[in-house]
Short mmCIF file of C-alpha atoms (C1' of nucleotides) in Angstrom, two decimals:
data_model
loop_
_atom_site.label_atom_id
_atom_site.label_comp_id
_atom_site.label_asym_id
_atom_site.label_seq_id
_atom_site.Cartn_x
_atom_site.Cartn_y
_atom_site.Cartn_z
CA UNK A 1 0.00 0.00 0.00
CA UNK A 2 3.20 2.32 0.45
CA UNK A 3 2.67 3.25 -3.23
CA UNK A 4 -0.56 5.37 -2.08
CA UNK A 5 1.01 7.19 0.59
CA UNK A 6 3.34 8.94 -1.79
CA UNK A 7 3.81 12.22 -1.70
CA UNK A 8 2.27 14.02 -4.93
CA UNK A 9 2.17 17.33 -3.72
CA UNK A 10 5.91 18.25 -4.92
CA UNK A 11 6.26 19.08 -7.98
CA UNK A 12 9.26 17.22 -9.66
CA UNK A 13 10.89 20.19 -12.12
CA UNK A 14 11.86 22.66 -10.68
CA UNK A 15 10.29 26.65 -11.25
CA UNK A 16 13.12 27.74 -13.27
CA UNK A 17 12.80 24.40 -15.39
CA UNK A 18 9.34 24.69 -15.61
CA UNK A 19 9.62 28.52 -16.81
CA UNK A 20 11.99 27.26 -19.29
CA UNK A 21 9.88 24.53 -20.59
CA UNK A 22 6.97 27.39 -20.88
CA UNK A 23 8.89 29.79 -22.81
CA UNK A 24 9.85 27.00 -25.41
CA UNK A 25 6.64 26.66 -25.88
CA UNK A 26 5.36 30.16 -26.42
CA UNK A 27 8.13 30.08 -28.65
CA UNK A 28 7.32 27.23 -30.66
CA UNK A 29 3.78 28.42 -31.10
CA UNK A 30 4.84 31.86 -32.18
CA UNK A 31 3.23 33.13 -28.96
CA UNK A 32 4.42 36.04 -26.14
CA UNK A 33 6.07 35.70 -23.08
CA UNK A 34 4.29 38.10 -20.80
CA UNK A 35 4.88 38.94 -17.05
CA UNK A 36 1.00 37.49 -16.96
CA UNK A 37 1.52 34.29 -17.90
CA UNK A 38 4.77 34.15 -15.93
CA UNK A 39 2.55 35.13 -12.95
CA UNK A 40 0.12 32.70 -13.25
CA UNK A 41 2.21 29.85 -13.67
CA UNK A 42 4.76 31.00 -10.62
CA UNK A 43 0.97 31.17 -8.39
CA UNK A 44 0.37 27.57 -9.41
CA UNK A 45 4.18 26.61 -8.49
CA UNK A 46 4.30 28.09 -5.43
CA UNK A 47 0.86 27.05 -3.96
CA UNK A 48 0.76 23.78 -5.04
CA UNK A 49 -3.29 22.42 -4.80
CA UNK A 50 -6.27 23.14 -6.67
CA UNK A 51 -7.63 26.32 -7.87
CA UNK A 52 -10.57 27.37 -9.11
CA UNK A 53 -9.66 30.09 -11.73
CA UNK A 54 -11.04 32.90 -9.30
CA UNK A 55 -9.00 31.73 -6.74
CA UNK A 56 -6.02 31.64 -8.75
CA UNK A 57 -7.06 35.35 -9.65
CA UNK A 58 -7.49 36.61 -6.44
CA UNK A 59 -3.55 34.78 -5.54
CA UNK A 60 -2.16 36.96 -8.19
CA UNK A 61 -3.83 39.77 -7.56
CA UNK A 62 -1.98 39.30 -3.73
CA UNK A 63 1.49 38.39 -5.71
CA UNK A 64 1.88 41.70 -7.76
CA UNK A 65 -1.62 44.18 -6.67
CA UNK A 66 0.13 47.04 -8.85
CA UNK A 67 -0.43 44.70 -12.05
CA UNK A 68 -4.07 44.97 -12.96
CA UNK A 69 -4.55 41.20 -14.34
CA UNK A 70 -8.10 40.77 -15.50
CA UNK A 71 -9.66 37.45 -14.73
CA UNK A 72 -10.11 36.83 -18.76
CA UNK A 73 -5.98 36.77 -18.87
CA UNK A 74 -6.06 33.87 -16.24
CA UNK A 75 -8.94 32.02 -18.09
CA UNK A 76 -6.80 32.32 -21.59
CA UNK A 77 -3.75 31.76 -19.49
CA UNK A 78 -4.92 28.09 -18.10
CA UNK A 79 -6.62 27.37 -21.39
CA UNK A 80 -3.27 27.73 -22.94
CA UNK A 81 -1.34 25.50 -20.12
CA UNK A 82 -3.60 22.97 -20.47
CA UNK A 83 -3.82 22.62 -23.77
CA UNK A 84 0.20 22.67 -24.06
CA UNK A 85 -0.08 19.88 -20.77
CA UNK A 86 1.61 21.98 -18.17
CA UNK A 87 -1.29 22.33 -15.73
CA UNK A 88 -4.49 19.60 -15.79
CA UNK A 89 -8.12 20.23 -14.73
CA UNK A 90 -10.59 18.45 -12.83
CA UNK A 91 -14.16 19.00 -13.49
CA UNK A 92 -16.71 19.83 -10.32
CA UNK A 93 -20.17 20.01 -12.22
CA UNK A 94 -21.77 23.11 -12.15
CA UNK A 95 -19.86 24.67 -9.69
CA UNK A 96 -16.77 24.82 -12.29
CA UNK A 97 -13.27 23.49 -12.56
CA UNK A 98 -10.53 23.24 -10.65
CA UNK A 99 -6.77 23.90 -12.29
CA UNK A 100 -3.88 21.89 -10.87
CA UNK A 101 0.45 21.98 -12.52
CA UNK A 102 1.13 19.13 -14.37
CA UNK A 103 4.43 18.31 -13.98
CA UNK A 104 3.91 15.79 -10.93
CA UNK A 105 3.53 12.51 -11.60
CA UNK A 106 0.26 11.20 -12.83
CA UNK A 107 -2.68 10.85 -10.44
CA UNK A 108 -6.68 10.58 -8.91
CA UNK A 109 -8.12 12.08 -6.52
CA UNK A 110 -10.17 11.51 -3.29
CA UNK A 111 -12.34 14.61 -2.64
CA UNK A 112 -13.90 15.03 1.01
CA UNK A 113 -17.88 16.21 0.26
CA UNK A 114 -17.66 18.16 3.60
CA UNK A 115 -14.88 20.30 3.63
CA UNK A 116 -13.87 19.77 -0.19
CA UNK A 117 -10.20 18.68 0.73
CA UNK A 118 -8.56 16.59 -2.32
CA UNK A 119 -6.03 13.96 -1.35
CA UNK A 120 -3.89 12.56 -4.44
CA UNK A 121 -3.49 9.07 -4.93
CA UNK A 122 -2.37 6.42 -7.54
CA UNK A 123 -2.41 2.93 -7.85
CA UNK A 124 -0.56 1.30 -10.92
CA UNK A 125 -3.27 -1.61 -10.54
CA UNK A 126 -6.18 0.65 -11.29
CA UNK A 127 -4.08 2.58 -14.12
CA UNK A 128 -3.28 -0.49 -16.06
CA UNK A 129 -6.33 -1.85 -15.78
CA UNK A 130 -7.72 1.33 -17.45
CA UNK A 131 -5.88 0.87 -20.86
CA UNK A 132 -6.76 -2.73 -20.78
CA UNK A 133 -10.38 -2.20 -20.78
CA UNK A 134 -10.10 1.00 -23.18
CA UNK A 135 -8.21 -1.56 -25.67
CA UNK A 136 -11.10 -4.20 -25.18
CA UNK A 137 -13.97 -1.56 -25.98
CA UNK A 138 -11.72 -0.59 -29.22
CA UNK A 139 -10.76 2.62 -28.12
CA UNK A 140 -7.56 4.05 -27.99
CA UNK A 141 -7.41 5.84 -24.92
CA UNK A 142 -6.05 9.60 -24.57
CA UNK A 143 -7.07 10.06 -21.20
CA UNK A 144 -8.94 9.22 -18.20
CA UNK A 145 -9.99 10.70 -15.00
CA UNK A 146 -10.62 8.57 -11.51
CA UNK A 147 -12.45 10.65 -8.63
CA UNK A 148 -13.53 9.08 -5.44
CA UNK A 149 -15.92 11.01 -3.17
CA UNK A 150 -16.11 10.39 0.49
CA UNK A 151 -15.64 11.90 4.26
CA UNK A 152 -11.77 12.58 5.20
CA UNK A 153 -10.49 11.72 8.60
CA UNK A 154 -11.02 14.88 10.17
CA UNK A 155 -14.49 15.55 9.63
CA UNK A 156 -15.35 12.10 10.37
CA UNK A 157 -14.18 13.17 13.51
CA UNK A 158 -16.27 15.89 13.84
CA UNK A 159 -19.55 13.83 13.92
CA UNK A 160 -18.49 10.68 14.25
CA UNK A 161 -19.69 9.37 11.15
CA UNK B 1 -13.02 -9.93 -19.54
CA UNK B 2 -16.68 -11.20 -20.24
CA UNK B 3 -17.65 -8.42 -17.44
CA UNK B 4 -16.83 -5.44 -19.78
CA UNK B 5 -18.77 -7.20 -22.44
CA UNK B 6 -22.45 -7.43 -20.75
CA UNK B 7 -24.79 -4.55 -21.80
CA UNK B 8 -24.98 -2.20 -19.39
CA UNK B 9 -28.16 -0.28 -21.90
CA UNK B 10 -31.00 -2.01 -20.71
CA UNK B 11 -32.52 -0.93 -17.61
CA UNK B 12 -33.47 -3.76 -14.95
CA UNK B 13 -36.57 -2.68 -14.56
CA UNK B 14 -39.96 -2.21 -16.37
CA UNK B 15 -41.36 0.89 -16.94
CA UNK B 16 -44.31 0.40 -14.97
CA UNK B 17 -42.36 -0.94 -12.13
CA UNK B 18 -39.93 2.13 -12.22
CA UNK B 19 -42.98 4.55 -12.13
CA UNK B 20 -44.21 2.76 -9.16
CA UNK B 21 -41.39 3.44 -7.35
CA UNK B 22 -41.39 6.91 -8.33
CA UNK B 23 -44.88 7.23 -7.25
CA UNK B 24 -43.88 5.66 -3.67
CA UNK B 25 -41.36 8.25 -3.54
CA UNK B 26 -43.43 10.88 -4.02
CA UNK B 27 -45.77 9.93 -1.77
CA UNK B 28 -43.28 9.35 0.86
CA UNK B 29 -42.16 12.36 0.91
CA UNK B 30 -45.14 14.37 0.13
CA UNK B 31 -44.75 15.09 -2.85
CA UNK B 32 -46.94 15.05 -5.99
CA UNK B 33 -47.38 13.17 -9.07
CA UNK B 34 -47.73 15.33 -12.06
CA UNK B 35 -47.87 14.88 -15.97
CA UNK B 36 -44.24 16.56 -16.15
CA UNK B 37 -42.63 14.50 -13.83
CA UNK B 38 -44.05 11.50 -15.76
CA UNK B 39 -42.94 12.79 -18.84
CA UNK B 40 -39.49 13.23 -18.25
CA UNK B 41 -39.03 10.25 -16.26
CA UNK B 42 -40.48 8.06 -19.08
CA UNK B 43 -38.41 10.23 -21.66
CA UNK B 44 -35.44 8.95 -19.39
CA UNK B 45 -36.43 5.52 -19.88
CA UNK B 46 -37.32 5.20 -23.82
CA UNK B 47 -34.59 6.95 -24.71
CA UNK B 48 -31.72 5.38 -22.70
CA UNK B 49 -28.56 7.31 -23.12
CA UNK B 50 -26.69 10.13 -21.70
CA UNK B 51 -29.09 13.52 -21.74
CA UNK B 52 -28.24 17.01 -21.09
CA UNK B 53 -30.97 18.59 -19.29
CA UNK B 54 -31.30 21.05 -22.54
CA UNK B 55 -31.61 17.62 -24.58
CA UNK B 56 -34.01 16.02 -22.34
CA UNK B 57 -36.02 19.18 -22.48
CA UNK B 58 -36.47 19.31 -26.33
CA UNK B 59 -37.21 15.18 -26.07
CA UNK B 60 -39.92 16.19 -23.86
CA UNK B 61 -41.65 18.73 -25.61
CA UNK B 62 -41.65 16.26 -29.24
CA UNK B 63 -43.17 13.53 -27.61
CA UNK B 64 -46.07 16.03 -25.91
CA UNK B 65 -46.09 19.42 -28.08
CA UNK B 66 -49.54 20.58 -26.41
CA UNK B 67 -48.02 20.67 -23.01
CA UNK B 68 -45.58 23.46 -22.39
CA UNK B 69 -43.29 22.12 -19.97
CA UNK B 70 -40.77 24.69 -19.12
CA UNK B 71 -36.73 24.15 -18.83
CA UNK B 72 -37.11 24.83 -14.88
CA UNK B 73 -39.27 22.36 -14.45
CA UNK B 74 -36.70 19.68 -16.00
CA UNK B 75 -34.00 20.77 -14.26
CA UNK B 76 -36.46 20.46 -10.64
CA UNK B 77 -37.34 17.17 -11.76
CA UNK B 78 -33.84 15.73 -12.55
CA UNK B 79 -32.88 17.15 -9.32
CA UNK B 80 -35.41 15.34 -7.46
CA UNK B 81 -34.85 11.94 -9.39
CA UNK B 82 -30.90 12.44 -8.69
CA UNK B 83 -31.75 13.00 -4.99
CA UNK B 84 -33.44 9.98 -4.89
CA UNK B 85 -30.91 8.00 -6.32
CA UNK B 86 -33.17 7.07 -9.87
CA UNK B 87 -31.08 8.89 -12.00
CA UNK B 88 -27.30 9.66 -11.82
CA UNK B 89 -25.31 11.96 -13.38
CA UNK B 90 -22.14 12.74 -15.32
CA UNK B 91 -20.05 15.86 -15.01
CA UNK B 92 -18.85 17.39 -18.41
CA UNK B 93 -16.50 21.01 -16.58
CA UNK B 94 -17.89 23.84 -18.30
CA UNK B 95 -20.05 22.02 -20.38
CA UNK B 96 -22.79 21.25 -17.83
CA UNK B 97 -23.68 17.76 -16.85
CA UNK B 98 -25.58 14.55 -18.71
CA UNK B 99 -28.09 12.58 -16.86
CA UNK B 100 -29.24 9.10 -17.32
CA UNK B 101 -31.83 6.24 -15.37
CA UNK B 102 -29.93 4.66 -12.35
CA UNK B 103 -31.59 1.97 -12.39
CA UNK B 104 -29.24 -0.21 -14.32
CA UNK B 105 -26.24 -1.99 -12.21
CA UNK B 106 -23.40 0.22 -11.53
CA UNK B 107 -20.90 0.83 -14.28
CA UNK B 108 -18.32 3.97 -15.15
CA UNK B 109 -17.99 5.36 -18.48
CA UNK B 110 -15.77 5.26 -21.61
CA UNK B 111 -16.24 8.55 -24.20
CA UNK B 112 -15.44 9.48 -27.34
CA UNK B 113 -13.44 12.38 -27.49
CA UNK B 114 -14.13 13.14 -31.09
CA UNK B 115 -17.99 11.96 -31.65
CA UNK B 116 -18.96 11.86 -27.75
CA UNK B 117 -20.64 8.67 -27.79
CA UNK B 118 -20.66 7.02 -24.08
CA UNK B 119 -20.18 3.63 -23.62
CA UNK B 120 -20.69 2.06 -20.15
CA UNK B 121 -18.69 -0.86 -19.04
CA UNK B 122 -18.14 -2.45 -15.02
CA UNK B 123 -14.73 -3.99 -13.74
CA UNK B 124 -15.49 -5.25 -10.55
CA UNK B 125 -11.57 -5.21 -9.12
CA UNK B 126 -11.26 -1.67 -10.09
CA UNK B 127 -14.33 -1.06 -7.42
CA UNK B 128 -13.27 -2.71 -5.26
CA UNK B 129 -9.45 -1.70 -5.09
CA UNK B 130 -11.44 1.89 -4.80
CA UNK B 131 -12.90 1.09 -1.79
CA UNK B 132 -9.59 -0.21 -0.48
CA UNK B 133 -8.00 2.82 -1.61
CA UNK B 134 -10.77 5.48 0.52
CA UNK B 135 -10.02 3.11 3.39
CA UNK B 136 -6.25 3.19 3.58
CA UNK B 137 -6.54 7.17 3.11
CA UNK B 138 -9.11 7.34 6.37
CA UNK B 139 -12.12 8.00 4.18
CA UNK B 140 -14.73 7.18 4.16
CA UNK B 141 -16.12 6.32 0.39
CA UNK B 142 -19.68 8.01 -0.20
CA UNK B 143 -19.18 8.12 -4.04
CA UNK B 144 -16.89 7.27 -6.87
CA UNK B 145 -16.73 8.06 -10.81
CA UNK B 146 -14.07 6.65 -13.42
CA UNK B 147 -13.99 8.50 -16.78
CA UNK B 148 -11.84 7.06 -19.50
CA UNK B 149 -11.30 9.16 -22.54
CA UNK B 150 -10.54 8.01 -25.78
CA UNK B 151 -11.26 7.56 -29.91
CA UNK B 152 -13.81 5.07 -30.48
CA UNK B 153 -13.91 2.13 -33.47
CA UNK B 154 -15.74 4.04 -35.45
CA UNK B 155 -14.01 7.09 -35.22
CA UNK B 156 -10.40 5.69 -35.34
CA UNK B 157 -11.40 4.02 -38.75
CA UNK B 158 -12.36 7.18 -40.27
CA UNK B 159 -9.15 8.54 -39.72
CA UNK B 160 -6.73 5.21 -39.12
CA UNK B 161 -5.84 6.67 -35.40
"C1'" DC C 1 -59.11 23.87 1.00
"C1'" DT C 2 -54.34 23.33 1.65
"C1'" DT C 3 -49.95 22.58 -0.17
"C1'" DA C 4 -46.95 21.52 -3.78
"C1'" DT C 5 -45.84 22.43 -8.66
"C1'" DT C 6 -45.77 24.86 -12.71
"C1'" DG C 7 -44.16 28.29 -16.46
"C1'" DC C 8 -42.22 32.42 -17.01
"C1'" DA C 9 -38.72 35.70 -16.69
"C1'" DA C 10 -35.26 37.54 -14.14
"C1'" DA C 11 -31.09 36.53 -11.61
"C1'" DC C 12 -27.07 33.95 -10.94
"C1'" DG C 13 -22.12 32.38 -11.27
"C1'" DT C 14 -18.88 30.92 -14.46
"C1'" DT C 15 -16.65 31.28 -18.77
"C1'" DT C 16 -15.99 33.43 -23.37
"C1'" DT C 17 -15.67 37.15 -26.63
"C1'" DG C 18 -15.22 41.78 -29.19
"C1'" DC C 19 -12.64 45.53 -29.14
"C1'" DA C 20 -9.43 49.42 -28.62
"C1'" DC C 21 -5.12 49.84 -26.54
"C1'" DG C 22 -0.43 47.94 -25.00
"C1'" DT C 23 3.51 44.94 -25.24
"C1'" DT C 24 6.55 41.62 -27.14
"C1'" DT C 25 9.21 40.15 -30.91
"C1'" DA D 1 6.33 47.59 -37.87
"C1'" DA D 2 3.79 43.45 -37.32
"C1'" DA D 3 1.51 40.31 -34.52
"C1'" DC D 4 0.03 38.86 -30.45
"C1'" DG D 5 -1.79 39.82 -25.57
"C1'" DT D 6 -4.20 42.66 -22.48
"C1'" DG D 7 -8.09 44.72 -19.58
"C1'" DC D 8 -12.57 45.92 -19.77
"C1'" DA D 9 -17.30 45.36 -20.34
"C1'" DA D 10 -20.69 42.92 -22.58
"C1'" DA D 11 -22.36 38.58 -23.97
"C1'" DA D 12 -23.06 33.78 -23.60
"C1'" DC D 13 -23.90 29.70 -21.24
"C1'" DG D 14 -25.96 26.42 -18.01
"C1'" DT D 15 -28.51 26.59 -13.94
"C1'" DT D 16 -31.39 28.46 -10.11
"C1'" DT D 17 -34.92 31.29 -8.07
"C1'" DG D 18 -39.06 34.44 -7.04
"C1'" DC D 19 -43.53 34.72 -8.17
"C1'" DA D 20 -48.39 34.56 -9.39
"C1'" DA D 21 -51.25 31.19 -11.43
"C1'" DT D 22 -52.50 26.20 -11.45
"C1'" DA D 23 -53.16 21.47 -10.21
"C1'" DA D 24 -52.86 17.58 -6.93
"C1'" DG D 25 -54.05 15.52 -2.57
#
DNA sequence: CTTATTGCAAACGTTTTGCACGTTT
DNA sequence: AAACGTGCAAAACGTTTGCAATAAG
């Protein structure tokens, strides 16, 4: 079981590496480095968790309050890292998405319902078995996405449930 | 691997039966039976599939044009059936959620990235290992969904992926 | 007759877009 | 100089809500 109790919360490059690996991108798309994007990216770095894209806005707003970032910048800004793969998503219904850096190792999540904590877990098991049954449906599998919903320790606590 | 290959699109239960239970509900609870909430339930259960509540809404209107149900009233009713466990729903981020009857077994969900078609399949080690997994965190499991993304047969041959 | 339910339209929160202006290359 | 990025405000989108009228128990 040691393989869940990993810790997934550091990321494995480090900022400057990541930066670098950003800016070859912009460059290879034709597209602008701007101290925006740079902010955005360094907010996801340094807080490491998940961040609903007003969140996020409201952390770089703290970072640099002299640079008026609109909230549209950070929306094109994680649009463009996750379509490039730097930072992934995880969907919460209506109430929106929340925007994680991609450059730890892959992962699921455990989500408590009460106090909306997410743990991060993997289990080679479960991820093998995914491609398996992709290839026996016939599908060649780009992706998937594992979320387990339940009470976390400490508010089990709480009311003893 | 025969448990991928049973057919997860044919509800367990009759129609009649299934309205009976909705009508126990109802009463239960105090609530009442009305035309709309018939409707859409047996909508849900003719057409099995994946629905977005906009979907559902036009499917509801075709098969009764004289009534003039209202989007609201879908939305209230597929809130009420999730609640009560007959119908469950899938999370699409931004792009609002798809309901369909609960009343089959349990299963996850396999999509088609580039035509969106759902297929529904059921490995029984995956839920349990999930189980396992909520446990050795300190959860405990209320709720779990596995998404795997992919190109489907039909798709891959138009385009040899 | 009481209470829940409906359709409508307005409100809501999140995300996207058009545009004139600024910045990067 | 050219092309892309920005902030802003408005629009779009899916969903929820307040309300007066209606239907179910």
């Amino acid at each position: 079981m040691d393989e869940l109790i990993k810790d997934f919360s550091k990321p494995k490059m480090s900022y400057d590496a990541l930066l670098d690996e950003f800016k070859e991108i912009l460059r290879k798309n034709g597209l602008k480095y701007t101290k925006q994007r740079e902010l955005i990216l360094k907010a996801l770095y340094q807080n490491s968790g998940h961040f609903s894209p007003e969140v996020l806005y409201q952390l770089v707003q703290e970072e640099d309050p002299d640079m008026n970032i609109g909230i549209a910048t950070v929306y094109r800004t994680l649009g463009l890292l996750e379509d490039e793969g730097l930072v992934s998503s995880l969907s919460f219904g209506s109430q929106g998405k929340k925007y994680e850096l991609g450059t730890k190792e892959h992962h699921d999540h455990i989500i408590c319902e009460r106090c909306g904590k997410i743990v991060e877990f993997c289990d080679e098991e479960i991820e093998h078995k995914q491609e398996t049954i992709a290839q026996s449906l016939g599908f060649s599998m780009t992706d998937h996405s594992m979320k387990i919903y339940g009470i976390c320790p400490e508010c089990r606590k709480e009311t003893n449930t």
